[in-house]
Coordinates of C-alpha atoms in Angstrom, one line a residue:
Chain A
M460 CA 77.1 160.3 104.1
D461 CA 75.6 159.2 107.3
K462 CA 77.4 158.5 110.2
A463 CA 77.4 155.0 111.4
F464 CA 78.6 154.2 107.6
I465 CA 81.9 156.6 108.1
Q466 CA 82.2 155.2 111.7
R467 CA 82.1 151.6 110.7
R468 CA 84.9 152.3 107.9
R469 CA 86.9 154.0 110.4
R470 CA 86.8 151.1 112.6
D471 CA 87.4 148.7 110.1
L472 CA 90.7 150.6 109.3
V473 CA 91.7 150.8 112.7
L474 CA 91.2 147.3 113.4
A475 CA 92.8 146.0 110.1
A476 CA 96.4 148.2 111.1
F477 CA 95.9 146.7 114.2
L478 CA 95.6 143.0 113.2
A479 CA 98.1 143.7 110.8
A480 CA 100.6 144.7 113.4
I481 CA 99.9 141.6 115.8
A482 CA 100.4 139.3 112.7
A483 CA 103.7 141.3 112.2
V484 CA 105.0 140.2 115.3
V485 CA 103.4 136.6 115.5
P486 CA 106.9 135.0 113.8
F487 CA 109.1 136.4 116.5
F488 CA 107.2 133.7 118.6
V489 CA 106.3 131.1 116.3
K490 CA 109.7 129.9 115.1
D491 CA 108.5 126.3 113.8
V492 CA 109.2 126.2 110.3
Y493 CA 106.1 124.2 109.4
V494 CA 103.7 126.4 111.2
Q495 CA 105.5 129.5 109.4
N496 CA 104.9 127.5 106.2
I497 CA 101.0 127.3 107.1
M498 CA 100.8 131.1 107.9
V499 CA 102.4 132.1 104.7
L500 CA 99.8 130.2 102.9
T501 CA 96.9 131.5 104.8
L502 CA 98.2 135.3 104.2
M503 CA 98.4 134.3 100.4
Y504 CA 94.9 132.7 100.2
A505 CA 93.7 135.7 102.0
A506 CA 95.1 138.0 99.4
L507 CA 93.8 135.8 96.5
S508 CA 90.2 135.2 98.3
Q509 CA 90.3 138.9 98.8
S510 CA 90.9 139.7 95.1
W511 CA 88.7 137.4 93.6
N512 CA 86.1 138.6 96.2
I513 CA 86.0 141.8 94.2
L514 CA 84.7 140.5 90.9
S515 CA 82.7 137.6 92.0
G516 CA 81.8 139.1 95.7
Y517 CA 81.0 142.9 95.1
C518 CA 80.5 142.9 91.3
G519 CA 78.5 139.4 91.6
Q520 CA 80.0 137.7 88.3
I521 CA 81.0 134.2 89.7
S522 CA 84.4 133.2 88.3
L523 CA 85.3 130.0 88.7
G524 CA 88.7 130.0 86.3
H525 CA 90.7 132.6 88.4
A526 CA 93.4 130.1 88.4
L527 CA 94.1 131.3 85.2
Y528 CA 95.3 134.5 86.3
F529 CA 97.0 133.0 89.0
G530 CA 98.7 130.8 86.9
L531 CA 99.1 133.7 84.3
G532 CA 101.3 135.5 87.2
A533 CA 103.5 132.5 88.4
Y534 CA 104.4 131.8 84.5
T535 CA 105.5 135.3 83.6
T536 CA 107.6 136.0 86.6
A537 CA 109.3 132.3 86.0
I538 CA 109.7 132.5 82.4
L539 CA 111.2 136.1 82.3
F540 CA 113.2 135.3 85.1
T541 CA 114.8 131.7 84.1
K542 CA 115.1 132.5 80.1
F543 CA 115.8 136.1 80.1
G544 CA 117.4 137.1 83.7
V545 CA 114.6 139.5 84.5
L546 CA 114.1 140.0 88.0
P547 CA 111.0 138.8 89.6
W548 CA 109.7 142.1 90.6
F549 CA 109.4 143.4 87.2
G550 CA 108.1 140.1 86.3
M551 CA 105.4 140.3 88.6
L552 CA 104.6 143.4 87.6
A553 CA 104.3 142.1 83.6
G554 CA 102.5 139.3 85.2
G555 CA 99.9 141.6 87.2
L556 CA 99.1 143.9 83.9
I557 CA 99.4 140.8 81.5
S558 CA 96.5 139.3 83.8
A559 CA 94.7 142.3 83.8
L560 CA 94.6 143.1 80.1
I561 CA 93.6 139.3 79.5
A562 CA 90.8 139.6 82.0
M563 CA 89.2 142.7 80.0
A564 CA 90.2 141.3 76.7
L565 CA 88.1 138.1 78.0
G566 CA 85.5 140.5 79.7
Y567 CA 84.4 141.4 76.6
P568 CA 82.4 138.2 75.1
C569 CA 81.9 137.1 78.3
F570 CA 80.5 139.9 80.3
R571 CA 77.7 139.3 77.8
L572 CA 76.8 135.9 79.3
G573 CA 74.6 135.5 82.1
G574 CA 74.6 132.9 85.3
H575 CA 75.6 129.6 84.7
Y576 CA 77.3 130.4 81.0
F577 CA 79.5 132.9 82.3
V578 CA 80.9 130.5 85.5
I579 CA 81.1 127.6 82.9
A580 CA 82.9 130.2 80.7
T581 CA 85.5 130.9 83.3
I582 CA 85.9 127.1 84.0
V583 CA 86.7 126.4 80.1
I584 CA 89.0 129.3 79.4
A585 CA 90.9 128.4 82.5
E586 CA 90.9 124.9 81.1
I587 CA 92.0 125.7 77.8
T588 CA 94.6 127.6 79.1
L589 CA 96.0 124.7 81.2
L590 CA 96.1 122.2 78.1
L591 CA 97.9 124.7 76.0
F592 CA 100.6 125.3 78.8
Q593 CA 100.9 121.4 79.3
N594 CA 101.5 121.4 75.6
W595 CA 103.5 124.5 75.0
D596 CA 107.3 123.0 75.4
W597 CA 109.1 126.3 75.5
A598 CA 107.1 127.0 78.4
G599 CA 108.5 123.7 80.2
A600 CA 104.9 121.9 78.8
A601 CA 103.6 119.7 81.9
L602 CA 106.9 119.1 83.8
G603 CA 106.6 122.9 84.5
I604 CA 109.5 125.1 85.4
D605 CA 112.3 124.5 88.0
I606 CA 113.2 128.5 89.0
P607 CA 117.1 128.2 90.0
V608 CA 118.1 129.5 93.2
R609 CA 120.7 132.5 92.6
R610 CA 121.1 133.7 95.7
D611 CA 119.1 135.1 98.7
S612 CA 118.2 138.3 98.6
W613 CA 115.4 141.0 98.3
L614 CA 116.6 141.7 94.8
T615 CA 116.3 138.1 93.3
F616 CA 113.1 137.4 95.7
Q617 CA 114.7 134.4 96.6
F618 CA 115.4 132.9 100.5
T619 CA 116.4 129.8 101.0
R620 CA 117.4 130.1 104.9
S621 CA 114.3 131.7 106.0
K622 CA 110.4 131.7 105.5
L623 CA 110.1 135.5 107.1
P624 CA 110.8 137.4 104.0
Y625 CA 108.1 135.5 102.5
F626 CA 105.5 135.9 105.5
Y627 CA 106.4 139.5 105.3
F628 CA 105.8 139.7 101.6
A629 CA 102.4 137.5 102.0
L630 CA 101.2 140.1 104.9
V631 CA 102.0 143.1 102.6
L632 CA 100.3 141.7 100.0
A633 CA 97.0 140.7 102.2
C634 CA 97.2 144.0 103.4
V635 CA 97.0 145.6 100.2
A636 CA 94.3 143.3 98.7
W637 CA 92.3 144.4 101.8
F638 CA 93.0 147.9 101.8
V639 CA 92.0 148.1 97.9
T640 CA 88.5 146.4 98.9
W641 CA 88.1 149.0 101.4
W642 CA 89.1 151.8 99.6
L643 CA 86.7 150.5 96.9
E644 CA 83.8 149.9 98.7
D645 CA 82.9 153.3 99.2
S646 CA 84.0 154.7 95.7
K647 CA 81.8 155.3 92.9
W648 CA 82.8 151.6 91.6
G649 CA 82.2 150.1 94.9
Y650 CA 78.8 151.1 94.6
W651 CA 78.3 150.5 90.9
W652 CA 79.6 146.8 91.5
R653 CA 76.6 146.2 94.3
A654 CA 73.9 147.6 92.3
V655 CA 75.4 145.3 89.2
K656 CA 75.3 142.3 91.5
D657 CA 71.8 143.3 92.9
N658 CA 70.0 143.7 89.8
P659 CA 72.1 144.7 86.5
V660 CA 68.8 146.0 84.4
A661 CA 68.0 148.6 87.3
A662 CA 71.4 149.4 87.5
E663 CA 71.7 150.4 83.6
S664 CA 68.3 152.2 83.8
L665 CA 69.8 153.9 86.7
G666 CA 72.7 155.6 84.8
V667 CA 75.2 152.6 86.0
D668 CA 77.7 151.7 83.3
V669 CA 77.4 148.1 83.6
F670 CA 79.6 146.8 81.4
N671 CA 82.5 149.2 82.2
S672 CA 82.4 148.5 86.2
K673 CA 82.4 144.9 85.4
M674 CA 85.8 145.2 83.3
G675 CA 86.9 147.2 86.0
A676 CA 86.4 144.6 88.9
A677 CA 88.1 142.2 86.6
A678 CA 91.1 143.8 85.9
V679 CA 91.6 145.1 89.6
S680 CA 90.6 141.5 90.4
A681 CA 93.1 139.7 88.2
F682 CA 96.2 141.7 88.6
L683 CA 95.9 141.2 92.2
V684 CA 95.5 137.6 91.8
A685 CA 98.7 137.6 89.4
I686 CA 100.8 139.3 91.7
G687 CA 99.7 136.3 94.3
G688 CA 100.7 133.9 91.6
S689 CA 104.2 135.5 91.0
F690 CA 104.8 135.1 94.7
Y691 CA 103.6 131.6 95.0
A692 CA 106.2 130.9 91.9
Q693 CA 109.1 132.3 93.9
F694 CA 107.9 131.0 97.2
V695 CA 107.9 127.0 95.9
S696 CA 110.6 127.7 93.2
Y697 CA 108.8 125.1 91.1
I698 CA 105.5 125.5 89.1
D699 CA 103.7 123.5 86.7
P700 CA 100.3 124.0 84.6
E701 CA 98.3 121.9 87.0
S702 CA 99.4 123.1 90.2
V703 CA 99.1 126.6 89.2
M704 CA 96.6 126.8 87.0
G705 CA 94.2 123.8 87.7
F706 CA 90.5 123.8 88.4
Q707 CA 91.4 123.1 91.9
F708 CA 92.9 126.2 92.5
S709 CA 90.2 128.2 91.5
L710 CA 88.0 126.6 93.9
L711 CA 90.7 127.1 96.9
M712 CA 90.8 130.9 96.0
A713 CA 86.9 131.2 96.2
L714 CA 86.6 129.0 99.2
P715 CA 87.7 131.2 102.0
A716 CA 85.5 134.4 100.7
V717 CA 82.5 131.9 100.6
L718 CA 83.5 130.3 103.9
G719 CA 83.7 134.0 105.7
G720 CA 81.2 136.0 103.9
I721 CA 80.9 136.6 100.0
G722 CA 80.9 140.5 99.0
T723 CA 82.2 141.4 102.4
L724 CA 85.3 143.2 103.6
W725 CA 86.3 140.8 106.2
G726 CA 84.8 137.6 104.8
P727 CA 88.0 136.2 102.8
M728 CA 90.2 136.9 105.6
L729 CA 88.4 135.1 108.2
G730 CA 87.6 132.4 105.7
A731 CA 91.3 131.9 105.2
V732 CA 92.3 132.3 108.4
I733 CA 89.9 129.3 109.3
L734 CA 90.0 127.2 106.6
I735 CA 93.8 127.2 105.4
P736 CA 95.6 125.8 108.6
L737 CA 92.5 123.5 108.7
T738 CA 93.0 122.1 105.1
E739 CA 97.1 122.1 106.0
L740 CA 96.5 120.5 109.0
T741 CA 94.1 117.8 108.0
R742 CA 96.2 117.0 105.0
S743 CA 99.1 116.6 106.7
F744 CA 97.9 114.7 110.1
I745 CA 95.1 112.6 108.5
G746 CA 95.7 112.8 104.8
G747 CA 99.3 111.7 105.4
S748 CA 98.0 107.9 104.9
G749 CA 96.8 109.2 101.3
R750 CA 93.4 107.4 102.0
G751 CA 91.4 110.6 101.5
V752 CA 90.1 111.3 104.9
D753 CA 91.4 115.1 104.6
L754 CA 89.1 115.3 101.6
I755 CA 86.2 114.0 103.7
V756 CA 86.6 116.3 106.4
Y757 CA 87.2 119.0 103.9
G758 CA 84.5 118.1 102.1
G759 CA 82.2 117.6 104.8
L760 CA 82.9 121.1 106.2
I761 CA 82.1 122.8 103.0
V762 CA 78.6 121.0 102.8
A763 CA 78.3 121.9 106.6
I764 CA 79.1 125.5 106.5
S765 CA 77.8 126.7 103.3
L766 CA 74.4 125.3 104.4
A767 CA 74.4 126.4 108.2
R768 CA 75.6 129.8 107.3
P769 CA 74.8 130.9 103.8
Q770 CA 76.0 134.4 104.4
G771 CA 79.3 133.4 105.6
L772 CA 80.9 133.2 109.0
V773 CA 81.6 137.1 109.1
S774 CA 77.9 137.4 109.9
L775 CA 78.5 135.8 113.3
F776 CA 80.0 139.0 114.1
S777 CA 77.8 141.9 113.1
R778 CA 75.3 142.6 115.7
K779 CA 71.9 142.8 114.0
P780 CA 72.0 146.6 112.9
K781 CA 68.8 148.6 113.9
P782 CA 66.7 149.5 111.0
A783 CA 66.7 153.2 111.5
V784 CA 70.8 153.5 111.3
Q785 CA 71.1 150.5 108.8
P786 CA 72.0 152.5 105.2
A787 CA 70.5 151.2 102.3
R788 CA 73.9 150.5 100.8
E789 CA 75.1 148.3 103.8
A790 CA 71.7 146.2 103.1
V791 CA 73.0 145.9 99.7
A792 CA 76.5 144.8 100.0
S793 CA 75.1 141.9 102.7
Chain B
M919 CA 94.1 111.8 56.1
T920 CA 91.7 109.8 53.9
A921 CA 87.9 109.7 53.5
E922 CA 87.5 106.4 55.7
T923 CA 89.7 107.7 58.6
I924 CA 87.3 110.8 58.8
I925 CA 83.9 108.8 58.7
Q926 CA 85.3 106.5 60.9
S927 CA 86.1 108.9 63.6
L928 CA 83.2 110.8 63.1
A929 CA 81.6 107.5 63.8
S930 CA 82.9 107.1 67.0
G931 CA 82.6 110.7 67.7
L932 CA 78.8 110.1 67.6
L933 CA 78.7 107.0 69.8
M934 CA 80.6 108.7 72.3
G935 CA 78.4 111.9 72.2
L936 CA 75.4 110.1 72.6
L937 CA 76.9 108.9 75.5
Y938 CA 78.2 112.3 76.7
G939 CA 74.4 113.5 76.1
L940 CA 73.3 110.6 78.4
I941 CA 75.6 111.7 81.2
A942 CA 75.0 115.3 80.8
V943 CA 70.9 114.9 80.4
G944 CA 70.1 114.2 84.1
L945 CA 72.3 117.3 84.9
A946 CA 69.8 119.2 82.3
L947 CA 67.1 117.7 84.0
I948 CA 67.8 118.8 87.3
F949 CA 68.8 122.4 86.0
G950 CA 65.8 122.6 84.2
L951 CA 63.4 122.0 87.2
M952 CA 64.9 124.3 89.8
D953 CA 67.8 126.0 88.6
V954 CA 70.3 123.9 90.1
V955 CA 73.8 123.0 88.7
N956 CA 74.9 119.8 90.6
F957 CA 78.5 120.1 90.9
A958 CA 78.8 116.5 92.3
H959 CA 77.5 115.1 89.2
G960 CA 81.1 113.8 87.9
E961 CA 81.2 111.6 91.3
F962 CA 77.5 110.5 90.7
L963 CA 79.3 109.0 87.8
M964 CA 82.3 107.8 89.9
I965 CA 80.2 105.8 92.2
A966 CA 77.9 104.5 89.4
M967 CA 81.1 103.2 87.9
Y968 CA 82.1 101.7 91.0
A969 CA 78.9 100.1 91.9
T970 CA 79.1 98.3 88.5
F971 CA 82.5 97.3 89.1
F972 CA 81.8 95.6 92.4
L973 CA 78.6 93.7 91.4
F974 CA 81.2 92.4 88.5
A975 CA 84.0 91.6 91.4
Y976 CA 81.9 90.2 93.8
F977 CA 78.9 88.9 91.8
A978 CA 80.2 88.5 88.3
L979 CA 77.3 90.0 87.0
D980 CA 77.9 91.9 83.7
P981 CA 77.9 95.4 83.4
L982 CA 74.8 95.1 81.0
L983 CA 72.9 93.1 83.6
S984 CA 73.9 95.5 86.7
A985 CA 72.8 98.6 84.9
P986 CA 69.3 98.6 86.0
I987 CA 70.4 97.9 89.5
V988 CA 72.9 100.7 89.1
A989 CA 70.3 103.0 88.0
A990 CA 67.8 102.0 90.6
A991 CA 70.6 102.4 93.6
L992 CA 71.8 106.1 91.9
F993 CA 67.9 106.9 91.8
V994 CA 67.7 106.3 95.8
F995 CA 71.2 108.1 96.1
G996 CA 70.1 111.4 94.2
A997 CA 66.8 111.7 96.1
V998 CA 68.7 111.1 99.5
V999 CA 71.3 113.9 98.2
Y1000 CA 68.3 116.2 97.6
L1001 CA 66.4 115.7 100.5
L1002 CA 69.7 115.7 102.9
I1003 CA 71.6 118.6 100.9
V1004 CA 70.1 120.4 98.4
R1005 CA 66.7 120.7 100.0
F1006 CA 68.3 123.1 102.3
A1007 CA 70.5 124.8 99.8
V1008 CA 68.0 126.4 97.9
R1009 CA 66.3 127.4 100.8
A1010 CA 69.2 129.6 101.7
K1011 CA 67.9 133.1 102.0
A1012 CA 71.6 134.9 101.0
N1013 CA 73.8 134.1 98.2
T1014 CA 71.7 131.3 97.2
G1015 CA 73.3 130.6 93.9
M1016 CA 77.1 130.1 95.7
V1017 CA 75.5 128.1 98.6
Q1018 CA 74.0 125.8 95.9
I1019 CA 77.5 125.8 94.0
F1020 CA 79.3 125.0 97.0
S1021 CA 77.0 122.6 98.6
T1022 CA 77.3 120.4 95.6
F1023 CA 81.1 121.0 95.1
G1024 CA 81.6 120.0 98.7
L1025 CA 79.6 116.8 98.4
A1026 CA 81.9 115.8 95.4
V1027 CA 85.2 116.1 97.2
L1028 CA 83.8 114.3 100.2
M1029 CA 82.5 111.3 97.8
R1030 CA 86.4 111.5 96.2
G1031 CA 87.4 111.1 100.0
V1032 CA 85.0 108.4 100.7
A1033 CA 85.8 106.7 97.1
Q1034 CA 89.7 107.0 98.4
Y1035 CA 89.0 105.9 101.6
F1036 CA 87.2 102.6 100.9
F1037 CA 88.7 101.8 97.2
T1038 CA 92.1 103.4 97.3
P1039 CA 93.2 105.5 94.3
D1040 CA 93.9 102.5 92.6
Y1041 CA 92.4 102.3 88.8
R1042 CA 90.2 99.1 88.4
S1043 CA 88.9 97.7 85.1
I1044 CA 86.5 94.9 84.3
P1045 CA 88.6 92.6 82.8
H1046 CA 86.0 90.5 80.5
S1047 CA 83.0 91.5 80.0
W1048 CA 80.1 90.7 77.3
L1049 CA 81.3 93.9 75.1
G1050 CA 84.5 94.5 76.4
G1051 CA 87.0 94.9 73.6
K1052 CA 84.6 93.6 70.7
T1053 CA 84.0 96.0 67.6
I1054 CA 81.6 95.4 65.2
S1055 CA 81.9 96.3 61.5
I1056 CA 79.4 98.2 59.6
A1057 CA 80.1 98.5 55.7
G1058 CA 83.8 98.7 56.4
I1059 CA 83.7 101.1 59.7
Y1060 CA 84.7 99.4 63.1
L1061 CA 82.6 100.5 66.2
P1062 CA 83.4 99.5 69.6
Q1063 CA 80.4 97.3 70.8
P1064 CA 80.6 98.9 74.5
Q1065 CA 80.2 102.2 72.9
L1066 CA 77.6 101.5 70.6
V1067 CA 75.5 99.6 73.2
G1068 CA 76.1 102.8 75.2
A1069 CA 74.7 104.7 72.6
L1070 CA 71.9 102.7 72.2
I1071 CA 71.2 102.5 75.6
A1072 CA 71.6 106.5 75.6
I1073 CA 68.9 106.8 72.7
A1074 CA 66.7 104.6 74.4
A1075 CA 66.9 106.6 77.9
F1076 CA 66.2 109.6 76.1
A1077 CA 63.0 108.2 74.4
G1078 CA 62.2 107.0 77.6
L1079 CA 62.4 110.3 79.6
Y1080 CA 60.6 112.2 77.0
F1081 CA 57.7 109.9 77.2
F1082 CA 57.8 110.0 80.8
I1083 CA 57.9 114.1 81.2
H1084 CA 55.4 114.1 78.5
R1085 CA 52.8 111.0 79.1
T1086 CA 53.2 110.2 82.8
D1087 CA 51.2 112.0 85.6
F1088 CA 54.5 112.8 87.7
G1089 CA 56.0 113.7 84.0
R1090 CA 53.2 116.6 84.2
A1091 CA 53.9 117.3 87.9
L1092 CA 57.7 117.7 86.8
E1093 CA 56.6 120.2 84.2
A1094 CA 54.2 122.3 86.1
T1095 CA 56.9 122.5 89.3
R1096 CA 59.1 123.7 86.6
E1097 CA 56.9 126.2 85.2
D1098 CA 55.9 127.7 88.6
A1099 CA 56.7 125.8 91.9
G1100 CA 54.9 128.4 94.1
A1101 CA 51.2 127.7 91.9
V1102 CA 51.9 123.5 92.4
A1103 CA 51.5 123.8 96.0
L1104 CA 48.0 125.2 95.6
V1105 CA 47.0 122.3 93.2
G1106 CA 47.9 119.9 95.9
I1107 CA 51.5 118.8 94.5
D1108 CA 54.2 118.3 97.0
K1109 CA 57.2 120.3 95.6
N1110 CA 59.4 118.6 97.9
K1111 CA 58.6 114.9 96.3
V1112 CA 58.5 116.3 92.9
F1113 CA 62.2 117.6 93.5
A1114 CA 63.3 114.4 95.0
L1115 CA 62.2 112.5 92.2
G1116 CA 63.7 114.8 89.9
W1117 CA 66.8 114.3 91.7
G1118 CA 66.6 110.5 91.7
L1119 CA 65.8 110.4 87.8
G1120 CA 68.7 112.7 87.2
A1121 CA 70.8 110.4 88.9
A1122 CA 69.4 107.2 87.6
L1123 CA 70.3 108.5 84.2
V1124 CA 73.9 109.0 85.3
G1125 CA 73.8 105.8 86.4
L1126 CA 72.9 104.1 83.5
A1127 CA 75.9 105.7 81.7
G1128 CA 78.4 105.1 84.6
A1129 CA 77.4 101.3 84.4
V1130 CA 78.3 101.2 80.4
M1131 CA 81.4 103.3 80.8
A1132 CA 82.5 100.8 83.4
I1133 CA 82.6 98.5 80.6
F1134 CA 85.7 100.1 78.7
F1135 CA 86.8 102.6 81.1
Y1136 CA 89.3 102.7 84.3
V1137 CA 87.3 103.2 87.7
F1138 CA 89.2 105.5 90.0
P1139 CA 88.1 108.1 92.5
D1140 CA 88.6 110.9 90.4
V1141 CA 87.5 109.7 87.0
G1142 CA 84.2 112.0 87.3
A1143 CA 86.2 115.2 87.4
S1144 CA 86.8 115.4 83.6
F1145 CA 83.7 113.9 82.6
A1146 CA 81.7 116.4 84.8
T1147 CA 83.3 119.6 83.0
I1148 CA 82.6 118.1 79.7
A1149 CA 78.6 117.4 81.3
Y1150 CA 78.5 121.0 82.2
V1151 CA 79.7 122.2 78.6
T1152 CA 77.2 119.7 76.9
V1153 CA 74.3 120.7 79.1
A1154 CA 75.5 124.7 78.6
L1155 CA 75.8 124.0 74.8
G1156 CA 72.6 122.8 74.3
G1157 CA 71.2 125.6 76.5
F1158 CA 70.6 125.3 80.0
G1159 CA 66.9 124.2 81.4
S1160 CA 66.6 122.1 77.9
V1161 CA 66.7 118.2 78.0
F1162 CA 66.4 118.0 74.2
G1163 CA 69.4 120.4 74.2
A1164 CA 71.5 118.2 76.6
F1165 CA 71.0 115.4 73.7
A1166 CA 72.1 117.7 70.6
G1167 CA 74.8 119.2 72.9
G1168 CA 76.0 115.7 73.7
I1169 CA 76.3 114.6 69.6
V1170 CA 78.1 117.9 69.2
V1171 CA 80.5 117.4 71.9
G1172 CA 81.3 114.1 70.6
L1173 CA 81.4 115.0 67.0
V1174 CA 83.8 118.2 67.7
E1175 CA 86.0 116.0 70.2
A1176 CA 86.5 113.2 67.3
I1177 CA 87.3 116.2 64.7
T1178 CA 89.8 117.9 67.2
T1179 CA 91.8 114.6 67.9
L1180 CA 92.0 114.3 63.9
I1181 CA 93.4 117.6 63.9
L1182 CA 95.2 118.3 67.1
P1183 CA 97.6 116.0 69.4
P1184 CA 95.3 113.7 71.8
S1185 CA 96.1 115.6 75.0
L1186 CA 94.6 118.9 73.5
K1187 CA 91.2 116.7 72.5
T1188 CA 89.1 118.6 74.9
V1189 CA 90.1 122.1 73.6
G1190 CA 88.1 121.5 70.5
I1191 CA 84.7 121.1 72.8
Y1192 CA 85.6 124.0 75.3
G1193 CA 86.3 126.2 72.1
V1194 CA 83.2 125.4 70.3
Y1195 CA 81.4 126.1 73.9
L1196 CA 82.6 129.6 73.8
L1197 CA 82.2 129.9 70.2
V1198 CA 78.5 129.1 70.9
V1199 CA 77.9 131.1 73.4
F1200 CA 79.1 134.2 72.3
I1201 CA 77.3 134.1 69.3
R1202 CA 74.4 132.8 71.6
P1203 CA 74.3 133.4 74.8
R1204 CA 71.6 131.1 75.7
G1205 CA 73.0 128.2 74.1
L1206 CA 71.7 126.3 71.0
F1207 CA 68.4 125.6 72.4
G1208 CA 68.0 127.3 75.8
S1209 CA 65.2 129.9 76.9
I1210 CA 66.8 131.3 79.5

């Protein structure tokens, strides 16, 4: 274990704690509900993108169907709550476990597919589930589920008077997703994933269990995304298939990581902090006319950034490492 | 369900399938040439449909007459997209795959926004054209004329493409570039020119499809999205890198869609297509005719 790497990890952890502490006090100064709403969404997307990044960034299995797990989390919580009166906390856990199991079940056939075949399979599977939910009357079909407000409390995870509890939950979620990534980065799994991403054949020959490491990444990733979905259901208290399982959502989840830097620890966070406020602001200031200017700005930005910074914006912050100190594993990760 | 209804829907499925194939073949061509999936393919279709619509609205040009014009315009558009965006995306040193996906996807969002800005989200349609709303009866089977002509155009386009790839100098350059882009530079072929022409050709093909589809389908900014997913599935089903696969994939997709509509409610018609895609790649991970 070389010193520079340990130092970097320690520095990352301190920086994360520092940033989280700052984020935690921000709502005391920003009382505007609209801005608070954007902050909640930013943290949620940061958490989602961080989770997506585990499978697609670190392990290199690009999924454009992660809305499936988000939707499953949202639906599990909503159905358990409205039909059986199960508290969202249990619904959240159930949604996470169901999603992780389904991710592994789908992994069996899908992880044999390479490149674009895999990407399209993830899109198609999410679309099939979306269509089934749209036609499933018991689950509210295309109209979706209205989550009735019982009372404001942490027990029911419902807050009508203030956005703050949602903010803090989203903050914790983002921290957890970040910490899980940080922790896995230096675990056996982390090394396996990067090896699989780089060259699966070489990894296999060196004794990496390629299939199981993909399965592990899928399960962790899906579990965390589903928690995000559960949170979203409680936050907006209304879900329908298109809004939680649509293809757009899969992309929205991936974009912060792509913008910030795929397969990096800070990329998704940085991407979300830039992209989500930008999306929300363009939508409300110039998108209100319904004339698509927000789409023009948004689309143009995606093109510009992906062409200008293929490594993601996070690369702006990393100094050019001296070749002698640069450990091999960092070269793999970047 | 009588035998007649089954034959009837299989026949319309076949016609629709050839059109799906025509939409997909441009995608397959570009992929085969340079390993890039154009995630704005549906939006190429969308602007082709708008172009057809406006040529009709302002110049009273029937879609059949405007099809060559639209195809030519899309050819230019495709080449420009390559030169302005894709050329740089494939050059990216890091995350090349992601850069391709997201630069073309960003282009799709941008194009949808532009369409919404200039044309509003309203649904438009071509109210009267030579073929619109007409059917033809062959041996008791009723076939809608727009789809029938679309299928014939698709077959002609496939034949033309086949001829083009195998019989012309540019086609040979295309094949050579696809085999080994590095080596062709040594024999004096400009790789960029070949790629740009490939993108133009791919866009022209989807332009042709758009002109035909404008006869019988509503035109609106999001129209491309649903057809694009079907086009990706069609290409993957046939096997990435195989133009013939896209043709065959289109027919399979059209037939599967027709059969699904017989069994399941109309809102689930694409489930059959997606299901068959999964079934095929799970058994044969390279698609039906794919080599990679």
